[in-house]
Structure formats: structure tokens, C-alpha cells
mmCIF file of C-alpha atoms in Angstrom:
data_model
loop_
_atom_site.group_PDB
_atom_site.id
_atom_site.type_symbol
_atom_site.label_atom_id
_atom_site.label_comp_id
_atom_site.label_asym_id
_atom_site.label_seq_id
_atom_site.Cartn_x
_atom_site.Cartn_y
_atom_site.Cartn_z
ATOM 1 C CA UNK A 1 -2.426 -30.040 -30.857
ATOM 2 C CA UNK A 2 -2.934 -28.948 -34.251
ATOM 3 C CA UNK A 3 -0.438 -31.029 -35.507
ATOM 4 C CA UNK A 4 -1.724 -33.928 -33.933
ATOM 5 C CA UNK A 5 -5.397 -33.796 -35.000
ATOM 6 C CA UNK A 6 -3.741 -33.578 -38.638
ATOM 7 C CA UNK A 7 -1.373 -36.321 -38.169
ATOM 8 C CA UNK A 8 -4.828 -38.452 -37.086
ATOM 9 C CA UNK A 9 -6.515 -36.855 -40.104
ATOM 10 C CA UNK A 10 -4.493 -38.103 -42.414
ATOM 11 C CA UNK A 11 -3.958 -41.292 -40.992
ATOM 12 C CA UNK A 12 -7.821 -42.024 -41.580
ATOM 13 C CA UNK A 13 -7.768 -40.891 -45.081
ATOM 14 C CA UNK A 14 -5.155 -42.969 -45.505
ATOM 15 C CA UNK A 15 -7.046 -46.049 -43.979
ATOM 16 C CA UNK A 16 -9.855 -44.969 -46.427
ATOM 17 C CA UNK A 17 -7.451 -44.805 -49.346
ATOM 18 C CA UNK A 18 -6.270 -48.535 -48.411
ATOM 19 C CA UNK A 19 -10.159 -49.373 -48.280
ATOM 20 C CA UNK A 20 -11.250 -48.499 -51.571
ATOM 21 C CA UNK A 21 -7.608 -49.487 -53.531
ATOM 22 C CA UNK A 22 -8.317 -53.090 -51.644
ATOM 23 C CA UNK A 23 -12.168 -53.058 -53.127
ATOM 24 C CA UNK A 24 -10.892 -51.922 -56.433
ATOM 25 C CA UNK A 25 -8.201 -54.963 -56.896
ATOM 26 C CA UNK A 26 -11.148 -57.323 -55.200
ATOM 27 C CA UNK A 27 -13.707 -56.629 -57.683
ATOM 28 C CA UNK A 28 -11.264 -56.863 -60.608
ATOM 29 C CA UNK A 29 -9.985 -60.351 -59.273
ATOM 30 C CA UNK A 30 -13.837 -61.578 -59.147
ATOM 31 C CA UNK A 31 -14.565 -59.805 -62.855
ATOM 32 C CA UNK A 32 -11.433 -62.210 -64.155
ATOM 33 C CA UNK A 33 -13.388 -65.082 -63.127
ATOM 34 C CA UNK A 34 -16.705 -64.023 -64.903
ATOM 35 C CA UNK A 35 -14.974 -62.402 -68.215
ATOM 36 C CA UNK A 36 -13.788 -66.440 -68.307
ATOM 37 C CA UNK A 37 -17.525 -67.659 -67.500
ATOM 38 C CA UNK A 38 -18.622 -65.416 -70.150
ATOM 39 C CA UNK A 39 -15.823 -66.682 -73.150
ATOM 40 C CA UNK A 40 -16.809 -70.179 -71.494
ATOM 41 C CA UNK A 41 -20.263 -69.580 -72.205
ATOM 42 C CA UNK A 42 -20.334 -67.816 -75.853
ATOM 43 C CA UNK A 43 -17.179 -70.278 -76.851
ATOM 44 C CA UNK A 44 -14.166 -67.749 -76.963
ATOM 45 C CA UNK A 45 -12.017 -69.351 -74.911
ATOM 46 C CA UNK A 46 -8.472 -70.154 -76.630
ATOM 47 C CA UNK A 47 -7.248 -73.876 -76.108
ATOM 48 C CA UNK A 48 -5.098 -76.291 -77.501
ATOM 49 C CA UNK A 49 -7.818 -78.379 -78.462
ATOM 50 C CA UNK A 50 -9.999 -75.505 -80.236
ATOM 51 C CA UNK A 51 -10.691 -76.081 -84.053
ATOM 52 C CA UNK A 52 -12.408 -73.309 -86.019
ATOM 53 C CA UNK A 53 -15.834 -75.069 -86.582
ATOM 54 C CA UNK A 54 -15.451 -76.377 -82.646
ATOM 55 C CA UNK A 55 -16.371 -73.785 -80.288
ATOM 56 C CA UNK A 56 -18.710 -75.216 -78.228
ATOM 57 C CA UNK A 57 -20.647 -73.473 -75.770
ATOM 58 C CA UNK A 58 -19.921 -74.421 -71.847
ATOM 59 C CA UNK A 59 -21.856 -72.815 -69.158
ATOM 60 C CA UNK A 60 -20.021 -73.715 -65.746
ATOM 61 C CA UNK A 61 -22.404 -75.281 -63.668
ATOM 62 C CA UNK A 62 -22.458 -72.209 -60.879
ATOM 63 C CA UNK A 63 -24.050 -70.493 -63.399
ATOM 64 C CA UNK A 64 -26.619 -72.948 -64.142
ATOM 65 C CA UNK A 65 -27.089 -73.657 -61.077
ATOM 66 C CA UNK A 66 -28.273 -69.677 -60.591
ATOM 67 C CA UNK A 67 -30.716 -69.849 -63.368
ATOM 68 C CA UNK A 68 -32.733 -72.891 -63.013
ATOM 69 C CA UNK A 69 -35.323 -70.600 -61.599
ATOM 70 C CA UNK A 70 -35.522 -68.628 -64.912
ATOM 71 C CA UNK A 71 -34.946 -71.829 -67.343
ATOM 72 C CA UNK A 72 -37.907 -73.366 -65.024
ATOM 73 C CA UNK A 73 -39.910 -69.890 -66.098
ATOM 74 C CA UNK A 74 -39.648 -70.646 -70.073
ATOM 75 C CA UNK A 75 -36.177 -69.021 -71.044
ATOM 76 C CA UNK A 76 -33.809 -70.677 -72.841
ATOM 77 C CA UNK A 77 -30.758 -71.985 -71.024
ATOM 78 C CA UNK A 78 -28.140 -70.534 -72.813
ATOM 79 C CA UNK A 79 -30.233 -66.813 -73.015
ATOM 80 C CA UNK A 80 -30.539 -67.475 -69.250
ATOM 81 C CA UNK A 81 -26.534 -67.725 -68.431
ATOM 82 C CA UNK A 82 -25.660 -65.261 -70.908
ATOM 83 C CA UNK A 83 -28.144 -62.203 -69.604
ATOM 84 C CA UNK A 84 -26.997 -63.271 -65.832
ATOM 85 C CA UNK A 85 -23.739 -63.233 -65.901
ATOM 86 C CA UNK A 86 -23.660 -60.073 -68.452
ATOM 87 C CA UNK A 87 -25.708 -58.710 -65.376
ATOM 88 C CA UNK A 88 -23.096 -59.607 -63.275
ATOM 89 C CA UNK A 89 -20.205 -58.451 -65.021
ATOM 90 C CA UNK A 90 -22.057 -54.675 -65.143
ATOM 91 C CA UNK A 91 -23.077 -55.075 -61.802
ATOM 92 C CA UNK A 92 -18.982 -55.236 -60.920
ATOM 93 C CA UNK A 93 -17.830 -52.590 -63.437
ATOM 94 C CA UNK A 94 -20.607 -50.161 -61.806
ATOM 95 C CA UNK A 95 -18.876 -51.063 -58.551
ATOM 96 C CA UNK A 96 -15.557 -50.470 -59.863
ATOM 97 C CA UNK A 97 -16.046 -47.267 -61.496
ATOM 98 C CA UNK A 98 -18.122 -46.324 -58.185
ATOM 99 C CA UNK A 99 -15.231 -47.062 -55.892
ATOM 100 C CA UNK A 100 -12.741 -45.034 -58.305
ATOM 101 C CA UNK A 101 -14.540 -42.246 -57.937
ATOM 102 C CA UNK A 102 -14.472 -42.143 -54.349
ATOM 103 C CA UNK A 103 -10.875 -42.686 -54.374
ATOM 104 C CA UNK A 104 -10.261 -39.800 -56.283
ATOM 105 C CA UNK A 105 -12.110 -37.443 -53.872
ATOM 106 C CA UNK A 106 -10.064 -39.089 -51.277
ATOM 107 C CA UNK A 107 -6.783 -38.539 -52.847
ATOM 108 C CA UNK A 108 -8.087 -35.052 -53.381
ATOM 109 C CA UNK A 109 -8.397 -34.591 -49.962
ATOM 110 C CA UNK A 110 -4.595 -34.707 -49.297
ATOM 111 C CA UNK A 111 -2.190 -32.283 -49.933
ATOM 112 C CA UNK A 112 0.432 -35.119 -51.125
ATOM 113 C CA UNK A 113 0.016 -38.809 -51.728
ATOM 114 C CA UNK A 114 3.200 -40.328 -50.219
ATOM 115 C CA UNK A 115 5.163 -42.084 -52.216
ATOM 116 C CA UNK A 116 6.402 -44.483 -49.763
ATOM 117 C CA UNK A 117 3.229 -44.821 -48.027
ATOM 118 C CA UNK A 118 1.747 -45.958 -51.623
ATOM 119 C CA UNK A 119 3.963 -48.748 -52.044
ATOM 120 C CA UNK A 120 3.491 -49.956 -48.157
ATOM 121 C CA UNK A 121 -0.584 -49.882 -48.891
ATOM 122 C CA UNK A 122 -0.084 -51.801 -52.119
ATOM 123 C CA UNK A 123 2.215 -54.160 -50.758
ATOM 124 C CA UNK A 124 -0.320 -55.017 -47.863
ATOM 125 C CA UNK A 125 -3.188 -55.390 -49.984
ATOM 126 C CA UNK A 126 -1.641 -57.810 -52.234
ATOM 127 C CA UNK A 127 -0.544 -59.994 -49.302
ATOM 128 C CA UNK A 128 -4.426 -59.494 -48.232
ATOM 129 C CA UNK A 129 -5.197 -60.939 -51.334
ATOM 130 C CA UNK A 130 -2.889 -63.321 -52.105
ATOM 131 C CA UNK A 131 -5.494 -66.417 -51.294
ATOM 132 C CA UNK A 132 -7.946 -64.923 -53.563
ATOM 133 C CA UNK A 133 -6.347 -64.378 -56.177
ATOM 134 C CA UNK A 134 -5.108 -68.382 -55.916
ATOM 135 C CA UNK A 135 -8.706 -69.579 -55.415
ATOM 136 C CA UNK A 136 -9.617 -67.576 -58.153
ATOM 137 C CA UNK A 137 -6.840 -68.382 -60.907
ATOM 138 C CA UNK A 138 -7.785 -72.079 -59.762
ATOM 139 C CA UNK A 139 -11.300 -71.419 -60.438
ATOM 140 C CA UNK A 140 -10.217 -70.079 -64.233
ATOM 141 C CA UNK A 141 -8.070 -73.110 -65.209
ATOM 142 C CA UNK A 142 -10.588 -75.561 -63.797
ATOM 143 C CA UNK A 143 -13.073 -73.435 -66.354
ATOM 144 C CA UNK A 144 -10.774 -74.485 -69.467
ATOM 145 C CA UNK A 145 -10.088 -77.593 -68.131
ATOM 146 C CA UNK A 146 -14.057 -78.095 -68.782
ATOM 147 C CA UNK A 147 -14.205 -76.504 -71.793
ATOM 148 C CA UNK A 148 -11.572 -78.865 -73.199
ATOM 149 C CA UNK A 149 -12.908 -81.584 -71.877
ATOM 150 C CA UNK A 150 -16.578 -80.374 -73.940
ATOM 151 C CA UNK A 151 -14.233 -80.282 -77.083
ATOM 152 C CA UNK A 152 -12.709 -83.859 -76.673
ATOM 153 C CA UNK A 153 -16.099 -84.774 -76.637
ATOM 154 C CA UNK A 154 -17.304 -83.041 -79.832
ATOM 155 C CA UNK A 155 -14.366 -83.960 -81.088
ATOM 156 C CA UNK A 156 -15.230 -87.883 -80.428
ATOM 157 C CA UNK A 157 -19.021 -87.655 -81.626
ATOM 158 C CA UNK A 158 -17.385 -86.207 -84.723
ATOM 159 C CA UNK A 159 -15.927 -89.857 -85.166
ATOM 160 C CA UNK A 160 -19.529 -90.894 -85.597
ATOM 161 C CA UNK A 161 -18.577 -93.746 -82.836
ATOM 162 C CA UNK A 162 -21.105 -96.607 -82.282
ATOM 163 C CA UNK A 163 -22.637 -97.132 -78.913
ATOM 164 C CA UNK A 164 -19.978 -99.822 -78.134
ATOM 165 C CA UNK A 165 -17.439 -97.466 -79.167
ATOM 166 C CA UNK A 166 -19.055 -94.244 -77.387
ATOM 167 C CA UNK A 167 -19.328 -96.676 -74.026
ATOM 168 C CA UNK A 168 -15.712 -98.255 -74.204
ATOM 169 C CA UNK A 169 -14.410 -94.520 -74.463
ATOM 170 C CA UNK A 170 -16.455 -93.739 -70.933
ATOM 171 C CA UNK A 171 -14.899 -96.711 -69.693
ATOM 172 C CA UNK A 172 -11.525 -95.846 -70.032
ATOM 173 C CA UNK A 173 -11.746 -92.311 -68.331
ATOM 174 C CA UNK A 174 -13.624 -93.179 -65.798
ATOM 175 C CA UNK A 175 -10.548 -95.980 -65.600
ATOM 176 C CA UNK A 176 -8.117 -93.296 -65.404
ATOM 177 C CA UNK A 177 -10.235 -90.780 -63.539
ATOM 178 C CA UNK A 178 -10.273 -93.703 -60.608
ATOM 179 C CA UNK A 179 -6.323 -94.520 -60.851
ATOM 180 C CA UNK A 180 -5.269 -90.899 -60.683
ATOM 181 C CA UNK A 181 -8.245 -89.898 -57.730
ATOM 182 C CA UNK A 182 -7.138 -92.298 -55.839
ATOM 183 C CA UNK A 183 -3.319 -91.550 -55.798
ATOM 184 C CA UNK A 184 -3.553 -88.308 -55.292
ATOM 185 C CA UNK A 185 -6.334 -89.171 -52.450
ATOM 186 C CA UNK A 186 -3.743 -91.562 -50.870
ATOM 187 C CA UNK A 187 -1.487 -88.811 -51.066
ATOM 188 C CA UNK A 188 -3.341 -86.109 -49.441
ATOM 189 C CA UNK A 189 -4.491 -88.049 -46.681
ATOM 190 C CA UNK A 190 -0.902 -88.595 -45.600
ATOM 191 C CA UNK A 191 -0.531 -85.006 -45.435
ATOM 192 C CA UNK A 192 -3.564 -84.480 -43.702
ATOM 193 C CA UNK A 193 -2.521 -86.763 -41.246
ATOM 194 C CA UNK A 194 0.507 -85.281 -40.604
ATOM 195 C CA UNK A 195 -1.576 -81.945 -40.488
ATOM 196 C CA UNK A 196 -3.655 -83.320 -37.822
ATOM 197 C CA UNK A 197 -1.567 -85.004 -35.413
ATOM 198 C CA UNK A 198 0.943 -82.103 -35.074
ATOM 199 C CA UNK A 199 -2.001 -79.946 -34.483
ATOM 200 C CA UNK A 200 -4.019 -82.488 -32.231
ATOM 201 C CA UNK A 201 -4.428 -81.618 -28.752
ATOM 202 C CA UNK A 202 -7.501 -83.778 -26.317
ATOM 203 C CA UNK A 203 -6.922 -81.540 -23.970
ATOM 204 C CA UNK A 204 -8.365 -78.101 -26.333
ATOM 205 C CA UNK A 205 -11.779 -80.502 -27.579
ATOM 206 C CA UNK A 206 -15.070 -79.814 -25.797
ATOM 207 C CA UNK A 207 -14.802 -84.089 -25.395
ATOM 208 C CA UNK A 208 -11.722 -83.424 -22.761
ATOM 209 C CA UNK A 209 -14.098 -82.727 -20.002
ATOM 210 C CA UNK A 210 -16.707 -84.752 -18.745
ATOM 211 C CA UNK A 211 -19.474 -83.375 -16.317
ATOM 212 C CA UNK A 212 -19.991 -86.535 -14.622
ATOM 213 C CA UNK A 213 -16.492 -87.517 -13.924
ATOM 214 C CA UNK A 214 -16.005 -83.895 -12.461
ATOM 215 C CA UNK A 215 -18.910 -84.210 -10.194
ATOM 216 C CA UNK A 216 -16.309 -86.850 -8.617
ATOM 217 C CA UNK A 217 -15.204 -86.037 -5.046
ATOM 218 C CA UNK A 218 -12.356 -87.814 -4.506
ATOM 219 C CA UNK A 219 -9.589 -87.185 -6.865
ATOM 220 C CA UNK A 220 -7.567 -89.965 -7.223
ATOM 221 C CA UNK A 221 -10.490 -91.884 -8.630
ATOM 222 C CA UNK A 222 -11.374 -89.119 -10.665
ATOM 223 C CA UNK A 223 -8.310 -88.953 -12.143
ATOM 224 C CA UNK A 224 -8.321 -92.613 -12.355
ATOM 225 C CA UNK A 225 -11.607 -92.341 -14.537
ATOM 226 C CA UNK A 226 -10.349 -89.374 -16.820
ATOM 227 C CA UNK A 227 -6.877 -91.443 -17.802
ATOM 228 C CA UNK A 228 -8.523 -94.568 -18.682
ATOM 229 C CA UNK A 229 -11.332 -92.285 -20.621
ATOM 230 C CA UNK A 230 -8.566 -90.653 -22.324
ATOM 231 C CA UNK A 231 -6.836 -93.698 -23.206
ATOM 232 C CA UNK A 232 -9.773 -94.970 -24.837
ATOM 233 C CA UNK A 233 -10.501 -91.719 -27.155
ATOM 234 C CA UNK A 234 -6.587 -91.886 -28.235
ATOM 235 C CA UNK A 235 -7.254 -95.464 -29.058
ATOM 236 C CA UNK A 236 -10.206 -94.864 -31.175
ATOM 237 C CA UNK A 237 -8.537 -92.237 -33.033
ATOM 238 C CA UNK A 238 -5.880 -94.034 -33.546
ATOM 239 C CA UNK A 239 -7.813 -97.079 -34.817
ATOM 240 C CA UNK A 240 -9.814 -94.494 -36.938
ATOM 241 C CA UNK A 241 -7.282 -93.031 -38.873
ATOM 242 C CA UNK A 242 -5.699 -96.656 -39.568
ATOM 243 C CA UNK A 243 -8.576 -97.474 -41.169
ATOM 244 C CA UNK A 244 -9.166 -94.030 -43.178
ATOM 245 C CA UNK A 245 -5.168 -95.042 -44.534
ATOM 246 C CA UNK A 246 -5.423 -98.534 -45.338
ATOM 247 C CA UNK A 247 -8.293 -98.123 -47.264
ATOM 248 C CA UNK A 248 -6.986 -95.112 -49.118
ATOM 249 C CA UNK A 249 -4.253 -97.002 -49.665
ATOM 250 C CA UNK A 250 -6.063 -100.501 -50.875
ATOM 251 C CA UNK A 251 -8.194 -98.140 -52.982
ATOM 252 C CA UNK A 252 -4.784 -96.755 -54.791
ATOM 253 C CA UNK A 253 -3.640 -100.080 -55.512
ATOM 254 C CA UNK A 254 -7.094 -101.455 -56.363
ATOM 255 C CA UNK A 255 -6.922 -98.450 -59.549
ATOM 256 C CA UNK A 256 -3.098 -99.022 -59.742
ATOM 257 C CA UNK A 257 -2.466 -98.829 -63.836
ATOM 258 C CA UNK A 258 -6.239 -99.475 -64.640
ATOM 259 C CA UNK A 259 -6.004 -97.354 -67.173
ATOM 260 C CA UNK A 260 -3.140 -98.991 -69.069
ATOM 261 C CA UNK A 261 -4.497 -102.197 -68.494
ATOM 262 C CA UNK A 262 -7.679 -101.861 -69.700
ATOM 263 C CA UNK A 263 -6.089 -99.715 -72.734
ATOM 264 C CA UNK A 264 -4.137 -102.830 -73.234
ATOM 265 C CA UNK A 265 -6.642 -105.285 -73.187
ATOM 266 C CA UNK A 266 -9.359 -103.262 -75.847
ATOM 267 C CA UNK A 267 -5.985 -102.846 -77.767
ATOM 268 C CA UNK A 268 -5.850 -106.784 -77.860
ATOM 269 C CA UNK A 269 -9.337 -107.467 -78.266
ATOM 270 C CA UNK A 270 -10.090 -104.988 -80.975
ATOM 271 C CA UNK A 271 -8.037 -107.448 -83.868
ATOM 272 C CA UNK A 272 -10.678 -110.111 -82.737
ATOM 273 C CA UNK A 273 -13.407 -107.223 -84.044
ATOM 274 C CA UNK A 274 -15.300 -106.369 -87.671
ATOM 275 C CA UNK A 275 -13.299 -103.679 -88.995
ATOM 276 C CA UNK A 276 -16.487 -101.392 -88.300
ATOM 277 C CA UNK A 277 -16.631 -102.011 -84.756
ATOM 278 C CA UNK A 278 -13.045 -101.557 -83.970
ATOM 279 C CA UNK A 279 -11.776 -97.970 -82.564
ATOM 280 C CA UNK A 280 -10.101 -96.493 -85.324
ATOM 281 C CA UNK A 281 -6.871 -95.181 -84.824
ATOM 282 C CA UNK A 282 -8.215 -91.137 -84.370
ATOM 283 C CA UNK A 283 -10.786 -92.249 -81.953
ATOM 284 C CA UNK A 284 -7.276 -93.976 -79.793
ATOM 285 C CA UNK A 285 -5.484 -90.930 -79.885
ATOM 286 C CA UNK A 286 -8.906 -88.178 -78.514
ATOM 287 C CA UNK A 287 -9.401 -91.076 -76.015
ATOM 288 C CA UNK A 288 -5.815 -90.825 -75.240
ATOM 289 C CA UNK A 289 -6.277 -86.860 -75.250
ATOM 290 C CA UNK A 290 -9.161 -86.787 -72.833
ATOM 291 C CA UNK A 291 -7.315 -89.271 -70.333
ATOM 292 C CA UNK A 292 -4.219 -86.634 -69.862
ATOM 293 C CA UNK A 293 -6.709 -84.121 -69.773
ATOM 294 C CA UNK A 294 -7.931 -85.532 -66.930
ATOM 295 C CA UNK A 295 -5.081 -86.088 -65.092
ATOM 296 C CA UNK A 296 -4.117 -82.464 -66.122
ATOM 297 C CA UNK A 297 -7.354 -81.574 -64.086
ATOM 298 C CA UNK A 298 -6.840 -84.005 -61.351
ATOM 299 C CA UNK A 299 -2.883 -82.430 -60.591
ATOM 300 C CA UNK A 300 -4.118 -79.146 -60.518
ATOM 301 C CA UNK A 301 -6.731 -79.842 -57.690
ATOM 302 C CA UNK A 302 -4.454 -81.787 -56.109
ATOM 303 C CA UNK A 303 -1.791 -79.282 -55.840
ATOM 304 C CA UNK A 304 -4.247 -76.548 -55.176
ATOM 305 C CA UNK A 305 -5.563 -78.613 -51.993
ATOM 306 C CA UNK A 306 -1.804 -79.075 -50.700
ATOM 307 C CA UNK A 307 -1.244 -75.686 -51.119
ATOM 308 C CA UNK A 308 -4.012 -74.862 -49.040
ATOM 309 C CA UNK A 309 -3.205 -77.153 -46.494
ATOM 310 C CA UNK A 310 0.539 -75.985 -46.418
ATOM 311 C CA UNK A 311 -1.076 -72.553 -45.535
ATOM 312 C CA UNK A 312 -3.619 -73.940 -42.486
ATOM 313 C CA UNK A 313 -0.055 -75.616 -40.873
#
């Protein structure tokens, strides 16, 4: 008996342990993400595009978003981010340190930590995790994918572009922006298709059943009523989903190569230009910059969004 209640004890300190080890690695996942918001914010993040005298100073608009009320009070918007999420990042170290301390008295408690239970309880937390941890290294690279994108942009107004120039640039990502979005769009609704209709079933939807027909006493006209109902609804959805492709798809090739093409044309219209209007050749190439960037950006949500759906099948 004795044996027993200590086998049960243990088990439950065990569970404990597992508790606080998985609340540990959560809380250090989520501090990643707002160590990045911070470098975001006070311009230490490293990049490819950084320049010594170009550090500019990107809030991500979560954070902004949590401040308006304080901005709306009178203090500054940059003072505003930065005292939050410093709050926040104590706030999770307090929680950390907090949550090691209890695990120590646990561990205390036992007369010997297993070493192959430790591995086991790792190993499941991790798996636990695993999604997190995605969501939240996809979180981090969209955060330098905006911070490069804010130094492109510095980098452009350094050009001292005129207001043709600054609008043709805006033009041409939003060109490519639209050409990628809608591939990958086209893309991902074939998926989701696929998704769908190998998890479709009428009969599981709250539409399957219909009151009315079921107040039917004779059952060969109720069933009469229910096929040609159910015919309908597969119909529809079949009609619906048609349409959802075909205009994906005349959307994609709409935005086909609109980026090259309208890089092509300014390319042939800028000889017909004053020398001073025309986009000099280091304006071309951080145009050219910003458009991969984008499609850098676009890929990764894209892949991220398979991923996830890969996970739901």
C-alpha cells in the first residue's frame, strides 16, 4: 500500500515537473518574439540591407496597435512602444524566474530525477510545442521582413526621388505584390480544395437535416424530398467553388508578369525623359531590391499557410 501511494506520489510530482518545464520553454518562445519587437523598435536588428547611418526605427503594428490609448493621452509614439513592450519583456522574465523557482522545490521533492523519465518529459513538451514555436519563428522573420522593407525605403528617399519618381516606384511593387499574391492565392486555393472535399461530409452539417421534411409521414416521399434537397446543396457547392477557382485563376493570369512588363515599359519610356526625371540607375536596382523583398515575404506566408494546412489534413 505504501508502495503504491508513493508510486502515485511521484507520478504527480512528476506531472508538476512536466507543468512548469512546459511554462518555462513557453514563456521563453513568446520572450524571442518580443526581444525581436524590441531590436525592431530601437533599430538593432541585423539585415542585409542595414547601413551604419540606416537604422531606422520599426514598431510592428501589434504594438502600436496596444498603445494608441497612451499616444491618444500625450506620449510620444516611440516612448509609448518602447516602455510597453520593456514592460512586457519584465513581465515574462518575472514569470520565468517565478516558474524556476518552483521547479526547483519540485525537483527537491524527489529523491532522484530519472534520467529516462527527463528525456520522455522533454521530448513531449517539444512535440507540445512544436506549432508554437513555428507560428512564432514566422512571426520573427515577418518582423525583419518589415524592417527591411523600412530600409529600402530610406534607402529610396535617400535618392532624393521626385514625386513622379517616388509614385512610379509604388507602382511597381504594388505590380509585383499583385503578380506574386495572386499565384500563390491560386495556389493555395487548390490545396484548400483538395483539403475540403476529402474532408466534406453533408451528412455531419447541421444543413443535413431539415425539420420540416422530417415532420413527413410517409417515407418514400420524404426521402424523395431529402435526395432532391441534397442534390441541390451538392450542386451549389459545386457551382461555388467553380467560381472561387476560376476567378483565382483569371486573377493569376490577369497579374501574370506585371511586374516585368511594366519594368519593361518605364525602362523604354524613361530614354523619351529629361535626364532629371529619369530613374537613375541606383534608384532601378533598390526598386529591384524591394520587389524580391517582397516576394521573399510573400513565399514565406505562403509556405507557412501550407504548412498549416498540411497539419489540419
Amino acid at each position: 500500500m505504501t508502495a503504491v501511494a508513493s508510486s502515485s506520489d511521484n507520478l504527480e510530482k512528476y506531472r508538476q515537473i512536466a507543468i512548469l518545464i512546459h511554462r518555462i520553454k513557453y514563456i521563453e518562445i513568446l520572450y524571442s518574439v518580443w526581444k525581436v519587437y524590441l531590436q525592431s523598435g530601437l533599430g538593432q536588428l541585423k539585415s542585409d540591407f542595414s547601413r551604419n547611418e540606416l537604422r531606422p526605427h520599426v514598431w510592428v503594428k501589434s504594438v502600436q496597435s496596444m498603445v494608441k490609448m497612451a499616444v491618444r493621452s500625450g506620449l510620444e509614439k516611440h516612448d509609448a512602444c518602447l516602455t510597453y513592450v520593456k514592460n512586457r519583456l519584465v513581465q515574462l522574465d518575472k514569470s520565468k524566474q517565478e516558474c524556476h523557482a518552483d521547479l526547483q522545490v519540485q525537483l527537491n521533492h524527489l529523491s532522484h530525477y530519472s534520467t529516462i523519465i527527463q528525456p520522455a518529459i522533454d521530448t513531449f513538451i517539444e512535440e507540445n510545442l512544436l506549432s508554437l514555436r513555428k507560428k512564432i519563428q514566422h512571426k520573427i522573420q515577418l518582423v525583419y521582413f518589415d524592417y527591411e522593407e523600412e530600409i529600402i525605403k530610406h534607402e529610396y528617399l535617400k535618392q532624393n526621388p521626385n514625386d513622379a519618381q517616388i509614385k512610379l516606384a509604388e507602382e511597381l511593387c504594388t505590380a509585383k505584390q499583385q503578380e506574386i499574391l495572386s499565384k500563390y492565392t491560386s495556389e493555395l486555393l487548390d490545396k484548400q480544395l483538395i483539403h475540403y472535399n476529402d474532408s466534406y461530409n453533408l451528412e455531419r452539417l447541421p444543413i443535413a437535416r431539415v425539420p420540416l421534411f422530417d415532420s413527413i409521414g410517409n417515407a418514400n416521399v420524404q426521402q424523395q424530398f431529402y435526395s432532391h434537397y441534397k442534390q441541390i446543396i451538392e450542386q451549389t457547392k459545386e457551382d461555388m467553388l467553380n467560381l472561387y477557382t476560376q476567378s483565382a485563376r483569371t486573377q493569376k493570369i490577369r497579374y501574370q508578369n506585371g511586374y516585368n512588363d511594366k519594368m519593361k515599359k518605364i525602362r523604354e519610356e524613361q530614354y523619351l525623359l529629361p535626364d532629371e526625371q529619369k530613374l537613375t540607375t541606383k534608384m532601378i536596382e533598390i526598386i529591384e531590391q524591394h520587389a524580391r523583398l517582397i516576394e521573399k515575404r510573400l513565399k514565406s506566408i505562403h509556405y507557412f499557410k501550407l504548412e498549416k494546412l498540411s497539419i489540419q489534413s
